PDB file of C-alpha atoms and ligand atoms in Angstrom:
ATOM      1  CA  MET A   1     126.301 120.395  99.916  1.00 73.00           C
ATOM      2  CA  LYS A   2     127.385 116.689 100.441  1.00 89.00           C
ATOM      3  CA  GLU A   3     128.650 115.002  97.058  1.00 95.00           C
ATOM      4  CA  TYR A   4     126.426 111.503  97.169  1.00 98.00           C
ATOM      5  CA  ASN A   5     127.775 108.259  94.843  1.00 98.00           C
ATOM      6  CA  ASN A   6     123.798 107.553  93.166  1.00 98.00           C
ATOM      7  CA  ALA A   7     122.414 110.700  93.710  1.00 98.00           C
ATOM      8  CA  ILE A   8     122.470 114.444  93.204  1.00 98.00           C
ATOM      9  CA  VAL A   9     121.046 117.085  95.730  1.00 98.00           C
ATOM     10  CA  GLU A  10     120.880 120.521  94.330  1.00 98.00           C
ATOM     11  CA  ILE A  11     118.817 123.680  96.191  1.00 98.00           C
ATOM     12  CA  GLU A  12     117.164 126.358  94.559  1.00 97.00           C
ATOM     13  CA  ASN A  13     114.432 128.872  95.313  1.00 96.00           C
ATOM     14  CA  GLY A  14     113.228 126.831  98.016  1.00 97.00           C
ATOM     15  CA  THR A  15     112.820 123.251  96.115  1.00 98.00           C
ATOM     16  CA  ALA A  16     115.606 120.908  96.691  1.00 98.00           C
ATOM     17  CA  VAL A  17     115.722 118.402  93.676  1.00 98.00           C
ATOM     18  CA  VAL A  18     116.898 114.906  94.437  1.00 98.00           C
ATOM     19  CA  THR A  19     118.078 113.123  91.521  1.00 98.00           C
ATOM     20  CA  LEU A  20     118.830 109.500  92.158  1.00 98.00           C
ATOM     21  CA  ASN A  21     121.328 108.720  89.968  1.00 98.00           C
ATOM     22  CA  ARG A  22     121.942 104.578  88.593  1.00 98.00           C
ATOM     23  CA  PRO A  23     121.406 105.263  84.545  1.00 97.00           C
ATOM     24  CA  GLN A  24     123.156 101.893  84.346  1.00 97.00           C
ATOM     25  CA  ALA A  25     120.742 100.239  86.531  1.00 98.00           C
ATOM     26  CA  LEU A  26     117.898 102.809  85.675  1.00 98.00           C
ATOM     27  CA  ASN A  27     118.100 103.750  89.290  1.00 98.00           C
ATOM     28  CA  ALA A  28     117.307 100.570  90.515  1.00 98.00           C
ATOM     29  CA  LEU A  29     117.726 100.942  94.531  1.00 98.00           C
ATOM     30  CA  ASN A  30     121.319  99.686  96.349  1.00 98.00           C
ATOM     31  CA  ASP A  31     121.948  98.902  99.148  1.00 98.00           C
ATOM     32  CA  GLU A  32     124.452 102.080  99.494  1.00 98.00           C
ATOM     33  CA  LEU A  33     121.535 104.811  97.626  1.00 98.00           C
ATOM     34  CA  MET A  34     119.048 103.593  99.818  1.00 98.00           C
ATOM     35  CA  SER A  35     121.463 104.472 102.867  1.00 98.00           C
ATOM     36  CA  GLU A  36     122.127 107.744 100.614  1.00 98.00           C
ATOM     37  CA  ILE A  37     118.629 108.791 100.837  1.00 98.00           C
ATOM     38  CA  ASN A  38     117.843 108.383 104.369  1.00 98.00           C
ATOM     39  CA  ASP A  39     120.750 110.319 104.813  1.00 98.00           C
ATOM     40  CA  ILE A  40     119.640 112.989 102.374  1.00 98.00           C
ATOM     41  CA  PHE A  41     116.212 113.588 103.964  1.00 98.00           C
ATOM     42  CA  THR A  42     117.631 113.218 107.224  1.00 98.00           C
ATOM     43  CA  ASP A  43     119.590 116.867 105.751  1.00 98.00           C
ATOM     44  CA  LEU A  44     116.815 118.092 103.752  1.00 98.00           C
ATOM     45  CA  ASN A  45     114.575 117.721 107.196  1.00 97.00           C
ATOM     46  CA  GLN A  46     116.747 119.849 108.772  1.00 97.00           C
ATOM     47  CA  ASP A  47     117.938 122.281 106.301  1.00 97.00           C
ATOM     48  CA  ASN A  48     115.796 125.633 106.410  1.00 95.00           C
ATOM     49  CA  SER A  49     116.526 127.090 103.196  1.00 96.00           C
ATOM     50  CA  VAL A  50     114.238 123.979 102.145  1.00 98.00           C
ATOM     51  CA  LYS A  51     110.814 124.163 102.284  1.00 97.00           C
ATOM     52  CA  VAL A  52     110.071 121.168  99.557  1.00 98.00           C
ATOM     53  CA  ILE A  53     111.888 118.627  98.087  1.00 98.00           C
ATOM     54  CA  ILE A  54     111.356 117.056  94.675  1.00 99.00           C
ATOM     55  CA  LEU A  55     111.935 113.388  94.051  1.00 99.00           C
ATOM     56  CA  THR A  56     113.387 112.222  90.622  1.00 98.00           C
ATOM     57  CA  GLY A  57     115.143 109.655  88.287  1.00 98.00           C
ATOM     58  CA  ALA A  58     118.343 110.108  86.277  1.00 98.00           C
ATOM     59  CA  GLY A  59     117.515 109.329  82.189  1.00 97.00           C
ATOM     60  CA  GLU A  60     115.006 110.191  80.347  1.00 95.00           C
ATOM     61  CA  LYS A  61     114.100 106.180  80.391  1.00 98.00           C
ATOM     62  CA  SER A  62     113.511 105.776  83.830  1.00 98.00           C
ATOM     63  CA  PHE A  63     112.676 106.656  87.958  1.00 98.00           C
ATOM     64  CA  VAL A  64     113.780 104.238  89.541  1.00 98.00           C
ATOM     65  CA  ALA A  65     113.430 100.039  88.296  1.00 98.00           C
ATOM     66  CA  GLY A  66     112.861  98.564  91.555  1.00 98.00           C
ATOM     67  CA  ALA A  67     115.292  97.344  94.780  1.00 98.00           C
ATOM     68  CA  ASP A  68     118.503  95.981  92.591  1.00 98.00           C
ATOM     69  CA  ILE A  69     117.848  92.340  91.855  1.00 98.00           C
ATOM     70  CA  LYS A  70     121.187  91.853  91.610  1.00 98.00           C
ATOM     71  CA  GLU A  71     121.950  92.826  94.624  1.00 98.00           C
ATOM     72  CA  MET A  72     119.235  91.015  96.303  1.00 98.00           C
ATOM     73  CA  LYS A  73     118.785  87.317  94.399  1.00 98.00           C
ATOM     74  CA  ASP A  74     121.192  86.018  97.293  1.00 98.00           C
ATOM     75  CA  LEU A  75     119.934  87.079 100.406  1.00 98.00           C
ATOM     76  CA  ASN A  76     118.474  84.648 103.299  1.00 98.00           C
ATOM     77  CA  ALA A  77     115.699  85.095 105.186  1.00 98.00           C
ATOM     78  CA  ASP A  78     116.942  87.158 107.894  1.00 98.00           C
ATOM     79  CA  GLU A  79     118.864  88.996 105.421  1.00 98.00           C
ATOM     80  CA  GLY A  80     115.656  89.896 103.336  1.00 98.00           C
ATOM     81  CA  ARG A  81     113.673  90.918 106.488  1.00 98.00           C
ATOM     82  CA  ARG A  82     116.436  93.860 107.577  1.00 98.00           C
ATOM     83  CA  TRP A  83     116.475  94.784 103.785  1.00 98.00           C
ATOM     84  CA  ALA A  84     112.743  95.271 103.613  1.00 98.00           C
ATOM     85  CA  GLU A  85     112.707  97.513 106.912  1.00 98.00           C
ATOM     86  CA  LYS A  86     115.839  98.771 105.894  1.00 98.00           C
ATOM     87  CA  GLY A  87     113.732 101.180 103.455  1.00 98.00           C
ATOM     88  CA  GLU A  88     110.364 101.134 105.248  1.00 98.00           C
ATOM     89  CA  THR A  89     112.267 103.256 107.600  1.00 98.00           C
ATOM     90  CA  THR A  90     113.830 105.260 104.799  1.00 98.00           C
ATOM     91  CA  PHE A  91     110.465 105.964 103.124  1.00 98.00           C
ATOM     92  CA  LEU A  92     108.702 106.391 106.166  1.00 98.00           C
ATOM     93  CA  LYS A  93     111.316 109.826 106.226  1.00 98.00           C
ATOM     94  CA  ILE A  94     110.373 110.497 102.951  1.00 98.00           C
ATOM     95  CA  GLU A  95     106.624 109.966 104.123  1.00 98.00           C
ATOM     96  CA  GLN A  96     107.507 112.096 107.667  1.00 97.00           C
ATOM     97  CA  CYS A  97     109.726 114.469 106.668  1.00 97.00           C
ATOM     98  CA  GLU A  98     108.276 117.857 107.581  1.00 97.00           C
ATOM     99  CA  LYS A  99     108.553 119.429 104.183  1.00 97.00           C
ATOM    100  CA  PRO A 100     106.383 118.680 100.845  1.00 98.00           C
ATOM    101  CA  VAL A 101     107.597 115.851  98.900  1.00 98.00           C
ATOM    102  CA  ILE A 102     107.194 115.389  95.053  1.00 99.00           C
ATOM    103  CA  ALA A 103     107.981 112.786  93.100  1.00 99.00           C
ATOM    104  CA  ALA A 104     108.339 113.930  89.352  1.00 99.00           C
ATOM    105  CA  ILE A 105     108.533 110.520  87.665  1.00 98.00           C
ATOM    106  CA  ASN A 106     110.198 110.113  84.469  1.00 98.00           C
ATOM    107  CA  GLY A 107     110.002 106.600  83.126  1.00 97.00           C
ATOM    108  CA  PHE A 108     109.826 103.170  85.024  1.00 98.00           C
ATOM    109  CA  ALA A 109     108.204 103.355  88.690  1.00 99.00           C
ATOM    110  CA  LEU A 110     108.446  99.708  89.440  1.00 98.00           C
ATOM    111  CA  GLY A 111     108.740  97.038  92.972  1.00 98.00           C
ATOM    112  CA  GLY A 112     110.656  98.945  94.799  1.00 98.00           C
ATOM    113  CA  GLY A 113     109.949 102.542  92.466  1.00 99.00           C
ATOM    114  CA  CYS A 114     106.776 102.587  92.677  1.00 99.00           C
ATOM    115  CA  GLU A 115     106.926 101.912  96.713  1.00 99.00           C
ATOM    116  CA  ILE A 116     109.443 105.395  96.687  1.00 99.00           C
ATOM    117  CA  ALA A 117     106.883 107.483  94.803  1.00 99.00           C
ATOM    118  CA  MET A 118     104.160 105.853  97.107  1.00 98.00           C
ATOM    119  CA  ALA A 119     105.799 107.342 100.124  1.00 98.00           C
ATOM    120  CA  CYS A 120     105.857 111.128  98.446  1.00 98.00           C
ATOM    121  CA  ASP A 121     103.312 113.596  99.347  1.00 98.00           C
ATOM    122  CA  ILE A 122     102.379 114.350  95.571  1.00 98.00           C
ATOM    123  CA  ARG A 123     103.278 112.837  92.106  1.00 98.00           C
ATOM    124  CA  ILE A 124     103.282 114.093  88.890  1.00 98.00           C
ATOM    125  CA  ALA A 125     104.478 111.766  86.074  1.00 98.00           C
ATOM    126  CA  ALA A 126     105.954 112.233  82.312  1.00 98.00           C
ATOM    127  CA  GLU A 127     103.758 110.467  79.863  1.00 98.00           C
ATOM    128  CA  ASN A 128     106.393 107.988  79.051  1.00 97.00           C
ATOM    129  CA  ALA A 129     105.962 107.320  83.164  1.00 98.00           C
ATOM    130  CA  LYS A 130     105.392 102.743  83.622  1.00 98.00           C
ATOM    131  CA  PHE A 131     103.993 101.737  86.941  1.00 98.00           C
ATOM    132  CA  GLY A 132     103.947  97.720  88.481  1.00 98.00           C
ATOM    133  CA  GLN A 133     104.628  95.896  90.988  1.00 98.00           C
ATOM    134  CA  PRO A 134     106.375  93.161  89.293  1.00 98.00           C
ATOM    135  CA  GLU A 135     107.620  90.962  92.848  1.00 98.00           C
ATOM    136  CA  VAL A 136     104.854  87.996  92.251  1.00 98.00           C
ATOM    137  CA  GLY A 137     107.228  88.056  89.412  1.00 98.00           C
ATOM    138  CA  LEU A 138     110.814  87.408  91.094  1.00 98.00           C
ATOM    139  CA  GLY A 139     108.752  85.614  93.856  1.00 98.00           C
ATOM    140  CA  ILE A 140     108.575  87.894  96.467  1.00 98.00           C
ATOM    141  CA  ILE A 141     105.816  90.669  97.379  1.00 98.00           C
ATOM    142  CA  PRO A 142     106.200  94.104  97.499  1.00 98.00           C
ATOM    143  CA  GLY A 143     108.312  94.635 101.004  1.00 98.00           C
ATOM    144  CA  PHE A 144     108.945  98.454 100.668  1.00 98.00           C
ATOM    145  CA  GLY A 145     105.556  99.399 102.147  1.00 98.00           C
ATOM    146  CA  GLY A 146     103.590  98.282  98.675  1.00 98.00           C
ATOM    147  CA  THR A 147     101.382  96.145  99.782  1.00 98.00           C
ATOM    148  CA  GLN A 148     100.593  98.843 102.160  1.00 98.00           C
ATOM    149  CA  ARG A 149     100.784 101.854 100.829  1.00 98.00           C
ATOM    150  CA  MET A 150      98.960 100.988  97.222  1.00 98.00           C
ATOM    151  CA  SER A 151      96.415  99.962  98.977  1.00 97.00           C
ATOM    152  CA  ARG A 152      95.582 102.771 100.827  1.00 97.00           C
ATOM    153  CA  LEU A 153      96.708 104.798  97.958  1.00 98.00           C
ATOM    154  CA  VAL A 154      93.920 103.082  95.273  1.00 98.00           C
ATOM    155  CA  GLY A 155      92.215 101.080  97.378  1.00 98.00           C
ATOM    156  CA  ARG A 156      92.464  97.677  97.990  1.00 98.00           C
ATOM    157  CA  GLY A 157      90.507  95.746  94.844  1.00 98.00           C
ATOM    158  CA  MET A 158      92.918  97.576  92.271  1.00 98.00           C
ATOM    159  CA  ALA A 159      95.962  97.187  94.598  1.00 98.00           C
ATOM    160  CA  LYS A 160      95.566  93.528  94.324  1.00 98.00           C
ATOM    161  CA  TYR A 161      94.833  93.404  91.084  1.00 98.00           C
ATOM    162  CA  LEU A 162      98.603  95.069  90.027  1.00 98.00           C
ATOM    163  CA  ILE A 163     100.099  92.979  92.932  1.00 98.00           C
ATOM    164  CA  TYR A 164      98.506  89.682  91.908  1.00 98.00           C
ATOM    165  CA  THR A 165      99.428  90.294  88.045  1.00 98.00           C
ATOM    166  CA  ALA A 166     102.464  92.264  88.597  1.00 98.00           C
ATOM    167  CA  ASN A 167     101.031  94.238  85.156  1.00 98.00           C
ATOM    168  CA  MET A 168     102.272  97.514  84.107  1.00 98.00           C
ATOM    169  CA  ILE A 169      99.858 100.444  83.714  1.00 98.00           C
ATOM    170  CA  LYS A 170     100.720 103.170  81.846  1.00 98.00           C
ATOM    171  CA  ALA A 171     100.496 106.863  83.125  1.00 98.00           C
ATOM    172  CA  ASP A 172      97.153 107.774  81.953  1.00 98.00           C
ATOM    173  CA  GLU A 173      95.900 104.875  83.550  1.00 98.00           C
ATOM    174  CA  ALA A 174      98.151 105.583  86.753  1.00 98.00           C
ATOM    175  CA  TYR A 175      96.115 109.328  86.957  1.00 98.00           C
ATOM    176  CA  ARG A 176      92.982 107.267  86.289  1.00 98.00           C
ATOM    177  CA  ILE A 177      93.096 104.853  89.361  1.00 98.00           C
ATOM    178  CA  GLY A 178      94.530 108.015  91.230  1.00 98.00           C
ATOM    179  CA  LEU A 179      98.168 106.847  91.477  1.00 98.00           C
ATOM    180  CA  VAL A 180      99.062 110.063  90.514  1.00 98.00           C
ATOM    181  CA  GLN A 181      98.073 113.735  90.475  1.00 98.00           C
ATOM    182  CA  LYS A 182      99.067 115.192  87.247  1.00 98.00           C
ATOM    183  CA  VAL A 183     100.494 113.755  83.771  1.00 98.00           C
ATOM    184  CA  VAL A 184     102.753 115.945  81.520  1.00 98.00           C
ATOM    185  CA  PRO A 185     105.047 115.832  78.750  1.00 98.00           C
ATOM    186  CA  LEU A 186     108.524 114.700  79.886  1.00 98.00           C
ATOM    187  CA  ALA A 187     110.128 117.643  78.315  1.00 98.00           C
ATOM    188  CA  SER A 188     108.219 120.000  81.159  1.00 98.00           C
ATOM    189  CA  LEU A 189     108.171 116.982  84.031  1.00 98.00           C
ATOM    190  CA  LEU A 190     110.496 119.246  86.037  1.00 98.00           C
ATOM    191  CA  GLU A 191     109.349 122.758  85.300  1.00 98.00           C
ATOM    192  CA  GLU A 192     105.925 121.297  86.145  1.00 98.00           C
ATOM    193  CA  ALA A 193     107.177 119.780  89.545  1.00 98.00           C
ATOM    194  CA  LYS A 194     109.004 122.864  90.503  1.00 98.00           C
ATOM    195  CA  SER A 195     106.525 125.348  89.605  1.00 98.00           C
ATOM    196  CA  LEU A 196     103.834 123.198  91.407  1.00 98.00           C
ATOM    197  CA  ALA A 197     106.360 123.669  94.537  1.00 98.00           C
ATOM    198  CA  GLN A 198     106.663 127.140  93.428  1.00 98.00           C
ATOM    199  CA  THR A 199     102.461 127.613  95.206  1.00 98.00           C
ATOM    200  CA  ILE A 200     103.533 125.584  97.791  1.00 98.00           C
ATOM    201  CA  ILE A 201     106.113 127.716  98.833  1.00 97.00           C
ATOM    202  CA  LYS A 202     103.657 130.825  98.571  1.00 96.00           C
ATOM    203  CA  LYS A 203     101.395 129.323 101.137  1.00 97.00           C
ATOM    204  CA  SER A 204     102.014 129.403 104.582  1.00 97.00           C
ATOM    205  CA  GLN A 205     105.165 126.549 105.198  1.00 96.00           C
ATOM    206  CA  THR A 206     103.327 125.647 109.515  1.00 96.00           C
ATOM    207  CA  ALA A 207      99.626 125.189 107.840  1.00 97.00           C
ATOM    208  CA  VAL A 208     101.317 122.926 104.487  1.00 98.00           C
ATOM    209  CA  CYS A 209     103.488 121.339 107.280  1.00 97.00           C
ATOM    210  CA  PHE A 210     100.332 120.835 109.708  1.00 97.00           C
ATOM    211  CA  ALA A 211      98.150 119.738 107.235  1.00 98.00           C
ATOM    212  CA  LYS A 212     100.918 116.855 106.077  1.00 98.00           C
ATOM    213  CA  ASP A 213     100.690 115.190 109.637  1.00 98.00           C
ATOM    214  CA  ALA A 214      97.590 115.882 110.528  1.00 98.00           C
ATOM    215  CA  ILE A 215      96.575 114.254 107.014  1.00 98.00           C
ATOM    216  CA  ASN A 216      99.681 111.351 107.510  1.00 97.00           C
ATOM    217  CA  ARG A 217      98.618 110.960 110.970  1.00 97.00           C
ATOM    218  CA  GLY A 218      95.301 110.656 110.572  1.00 97.00           C
ATOM    219  CA  ALA A 219      94.667 108.476 108.226  1.00 95.00           C
ATOM    220  CA  GLU A 220      96.311 105.562 111.265  1.00 94.00           C
ATOM    221  CA  MET A 221      93.462 106.889 113.203  1.00 98.00           C
ATOM    222  CA  SER A 222      89.673 106.147 113.904  1.00 98.00           C
ATOM    223  CA  MET A 223      87.355 108.866 112.329  1.00 98.00           C
ATOM    224  CA  ALA A 224      87.130 110.185 115.525  1.00 98.00           C
ATOM    225  CA  ASN A 225      90.618 109.894 116.769  1.00 98.00           C
ATOM    226  CA  ALA A 226      91.050 111.487 113.330  1.00 98.00           C
ATOM    227  CA  MET A 227      89.160 114.261 114.130  1.00 98.00           C
ATOM    228  CA  ALA A 228      90.365 115.005 117.451  1.00 98.00           C
ATOM    229  CA  TYR A 229      93.716 115.683 116.036  1.00 98.00           C
ATOM    230  CA  GLU A 230      92.475 117.396 113.302  1.00 98.00           C
ATOM    231  CA  ALA A 231      91.273 119.744 115.846  1.00 98.00           C
ATOM    232  CA  TYR A 232      94.227 119.733 117.989  1.00 98.00           C
ATOM    233  CA  ILE A 233      97.026 121.082 114.864  1.00 97.00           C
ATOM    234  CA  PHE A 234      94.247 123.762 113.675  1.00 97.00           C
ATOM    235  CA  GLY A 235      93.988 124.888 117.007  1.00 97.00           C
ATOM    236  CA  MET A 236      97.966 124.945 116.835  1.00 96.00           C
ATOM    237  CA  CYS A 237      97.761 127.284 113.607  1.00 96.00           C
ATOM    238  CA  PHE A 238      96.261 129.922 116.201  1.00 95.00           C
ATOM    239  CA  GLY A 239      99.873 130.118 118.281  1.00 81.00           C
ATOM    240  CA  GLY A 240     101.669 131.457 115.391  1.00 86.00           C
ATOM    241  CA  GLU A 241     102.410 134.160 113.083  1.00 94.00           C
ATOM    242  CA  ASP A 242     101.547 133.020 109.734  1.00 97.00           C
ATOM    243  CA  GLN A 243      97.578 132.732 111.467  1.00 97.00           C
ATOM    244  CA  THR A 244      97.710 136.419 111.939  1.00 96.00           C
ATOM    245  CA  GLU A 245      99.558 137.147 108.530  1.00 96.00           C
ATOM    246  CA  GLY A 246      97.434 135.489 106.724  1.00 97.00           C
ATOM    247  CA  MET A 247      93.858 136.398 108.332  1.00 96.00           C
ATOM    248  CA  ASN A 248      94.997 140.160 108.422  1.00 96.00           C
ATOM    249  CA  ALA A 249      96.198 140.185 105.040  1.00 97.00           C
ATOM    250  CA  PHE A 250      92.442 138.683 103.326  1.00 96.00           C
ATOM    251  CA  VAL A 251      90.839 141.401 106.259  1.00 97.00           C
ATOM    252  CA  THR A 252      93.044 144.279 104.641  1.00 97.00           C
ATOM    253  CA  LYS A 253      92.835 142.689 101.217  1.00 97.00           C
ATOM    254  CA  ALA A 254      96.840 143.022 101.043  1.00 96.00           C
ATOM    255  CA  LYS A 255      99.402 139.800 100.036  1.00 95.00           C
ATOM    256  CA  PRO A 256     100.302 137.532 102.861  1.00 96.00           C
ATOM    257  CA  ASN A 257     104.582 137.395 103.969  1.00 95.00           C
ATOM    258  CA  PHE A 258     104.271 134.224 105.564  1.00 96.00           C
ATOM    259  CA  THR A 259     107.558 133.438 107.739  1.00 93.00           C
ATOM    260  CA  GLY A 260     106.874 130.041 108.837  1.00 85.00           C
ATOM    261  CA  LYS A 261     106.367 131.514 112.245  1.00 81.00           C
TER     262      LYS A 261
HETATM  263  C1  LIG B   1     119.188  95.578  89.189  1.00 58.68           C
HETATM  264  C2  LIG B   1     118.251  96.521  87.207  1.00 58.68           C
HETATM  265  C3  LIG B   1     116.956  96.145  87.107  1.00 58.68           C
HETATM  266  C4  LIG B   1     116.869  95.974  89.031  1.00 58.68           C
HETATM  267  C5  LIG B   1     117.695  97.283  85.295  1.00 58.68           C
HETATM  268  N1  LIG B   1     118.589  97.380  85.974  1.00 58.68           N
HETATM  269  N2  LIG B   1     116.037  96.742  86.562  1.00 58.68           N
HETATM  270  N3  LIG B   1     119.359  96.082  87.814  1.00 58.68           N
HETATM  271  N4  LIG B   1     118.199  95.951  89.683  1.00 58.68           N
HETATM  272  N5  LIG B   1     115.393  96.462  89.519  1.00 58.68           N
HETATM  273  C6  LIG B   1     119.726  96.909  84.810  1.00 58.68           C
HETATM  274  C7  LIG B   1     119.679  95.863  83.901  1.00 58.68           C
HETATM  275  O1  LIG B   1     120.241  94.301  84.768  1.00 58.68           O
HETATM  276  C8  LIG B   1     120.547  96.513  82.730  1.00 58.68           C
HETATM  277  O2  LIG B   1     121.450  95.929  82.951  1.00 58.68           O
HETATM  278  C9  LIG B   1     120.205  97.674  82.955  1.00 58.68           C
HETATM  279  O3  LIG B   1     119.730  98.171  84.231  1.00 58.68           O
HETATM  280  C10 LIG B   1     118.938  98.505  81.774  1.00 58.68           C
HETATM  281  O4  LIG B   1     117.772  97.528  82.055  1.00 58.68           O
HETATM  282  P1  LIG B   1     117.425  95.903  80.872  1.00 58.68           P
HETATM  283  O5  LIG B   1     116.823  95.453  80.988  1.00 58.68           O
HETATM  284  O6  LIG B   1     118.834  96.178  79.609  1.00 58.68           O
HETATM  285  O7  LIG B   1     116.647  97.732  80.008  1.00 58.68           O
HETATM  286  P2  LIG B   1     115.390  97.290  79.334  1.00 58.68           P
HETATM  287  O8  LIG B   1     115.232  95.700  78.436  1.00 58.68           O
HETATM  288  O9  LIG B   1     114.659  98.151  78.396  1.00 58.68           O
HETATM  289  O10 LIG B   1     114.173  96.743  80.436  1.00 58.68           O
HETATM  290  C11 LIG B   1     113.645  97.411  81.175  1.00 58.68           C
HETATM  291  C12 LIG B   1     113.027  97.008  82.237  1.00 58.68           C
HETATM  292  C13 LIG B   1     113.822  95.926  82.783  1.00 58.68           C
HETATM  293  C14 LIG B   1     111.509  96.348  81.754  1.00 58.68           C
HETATM  294  C15 LIG B   1     112.617  98.109  83.628  1.00 58.68           C
HETATM  295  O11 LIG B   1     115.142  96.553  82.747  1.00 58.68           O
HETATM  296  C16 LIG B   1     113.182  94.894  84.138  1.00 58.68           C
HETATM  297  O12 LIG B   1     111.631  94.616  83.769  1.00 58.68           O
HETATM  298  N6  LIG B   1     113.594  95.535  85.731  1.00 58.68           N
HETATM  299  C17 LIG B   1     113.276  94.875  86.516  1.00 58.68           C
HETATM  300  C18 LIG B   1     111.968  95.634  86.946  1.00 58.68           C
HETATM  301  C19 LIG B   1     111.472  95.393  88.544  1.00 58.68           C
HETATM  302  O13 LIG B   1     111.567  93.767  88.342  1.00 58.68           O
HETATM  303  N7  LIG B   1     111.492  95.718  89.460  1.00 58.68           N
HETATM  304  C20 LIG B   1     111.254  95.305  90.922  1.00 58.68           C
HETATM  305  C21 LIG B   1     112.163  94.488  91.698  1.00 58.68           C
HETATM  306  S1  LIG B   1     111.863  94.051  93.054  1.00 58.68           S
HETATM  307  P3  LIG B   1     122.543  95.203  82.604  1.00 58.68           P
HETATM  308  O14 LIG B   1     124.032  95.429  82.988  1.00 58.68           O
HETATM  309  O15 LIG B   1     122.387  93.589  82.731  1.00 58.68           O
HETATM  310  O16 LIG B   1     122.695  95.102  81.383  1.00 58.68           O
HETATM  311  C22 LIG B   1     111.566  94.988  94.393  1.00 58.68           C
HETATM  312  C23 LIG B   1     111.598  94.580  95.546  1.00 58.68           C
HETATM  313  C24 LIG B   1     111.157  95.908  96.351  1.00 58.68           C
HETATM  314  O17 LIG B   1     111.898  96.151  93.569  1.00 58.68           O
HETATM  315  C25 LIG B   1     110.964  95.480  97.544  1.00 58.68           C
HETATM  316  C26 LIG B   1     112.210  94.885  98.200  1.00 58.68           C
HETATM  317  C27 LIG B   1     112.023  94.758 100.159  1.00 58.68           C
END
């Protein structure tokens, strides 16, 4: 596995754990780390040994405390736009990765930290997690997809409340509004994420990948087009071995042995 200056990638039992590792800056996203995230997700998407990816932050205090403010503070308008585009492209790569991505959120998930978590498929938060979009307090707006993904995940009203006030919310409130899917003690966060990964890995990876694609692409379409796309993807499932395996296993009362073909 490649070495990175600001991230650690470990692969075990079909799960890649990507740990963003700038604890001196609470894992804030600087330009170098953003490039590394881009490379890591390009590699993991192509790595057949990896079925599920977990994204977390180093240390107990912070998942990601946002984009690096010290690096951003002197940008001009063009540079600001390019920085937002770089983050948007990188987070799209996470969202469009052919494998499920679980965010295991330990501590602060602020600004770009909340935005990278929202680009993941499923979010598990530790009890100490805190979420927020503090950008308007810095004279900027969320620029890594936050204005769009937040609205789509929790609704426009709640997104506007969080973004206009820059208020931080705790894990239980994030769970209540549907921003995260589970809250667990910090000490068991990674184990919970790995256990969720194993639950997914036991299913047909082809079907999981198709489901991700149908959900994500469908969200960009009209209901009628999304239904047509779902039916198309549903039909595609019947071209593969996993559908035969899964349904034969049900009929013969056996356990399916999926190959992802
Ligand atoms: C750069 C950061 C940082 C950040 C923390 N640090 N967040 N450095 N960028 N986003 C650094 C601090 O400067 C400090 O280093 C060290 O990490 C520890 O942080 P402290 O502030 O001392 O810790 P604490 O008092 O516990 O406060 C934690 C905190 C606070 C509440 C999370 O650090 C904070 O408010 N951080 C900024 C959060 C934020 O506004 N994020 C949104 C950024 S804008 P030194 O060396 O100084 O001691 C964004 C835009 C995305 O994300 C879109 C862009 C296009």
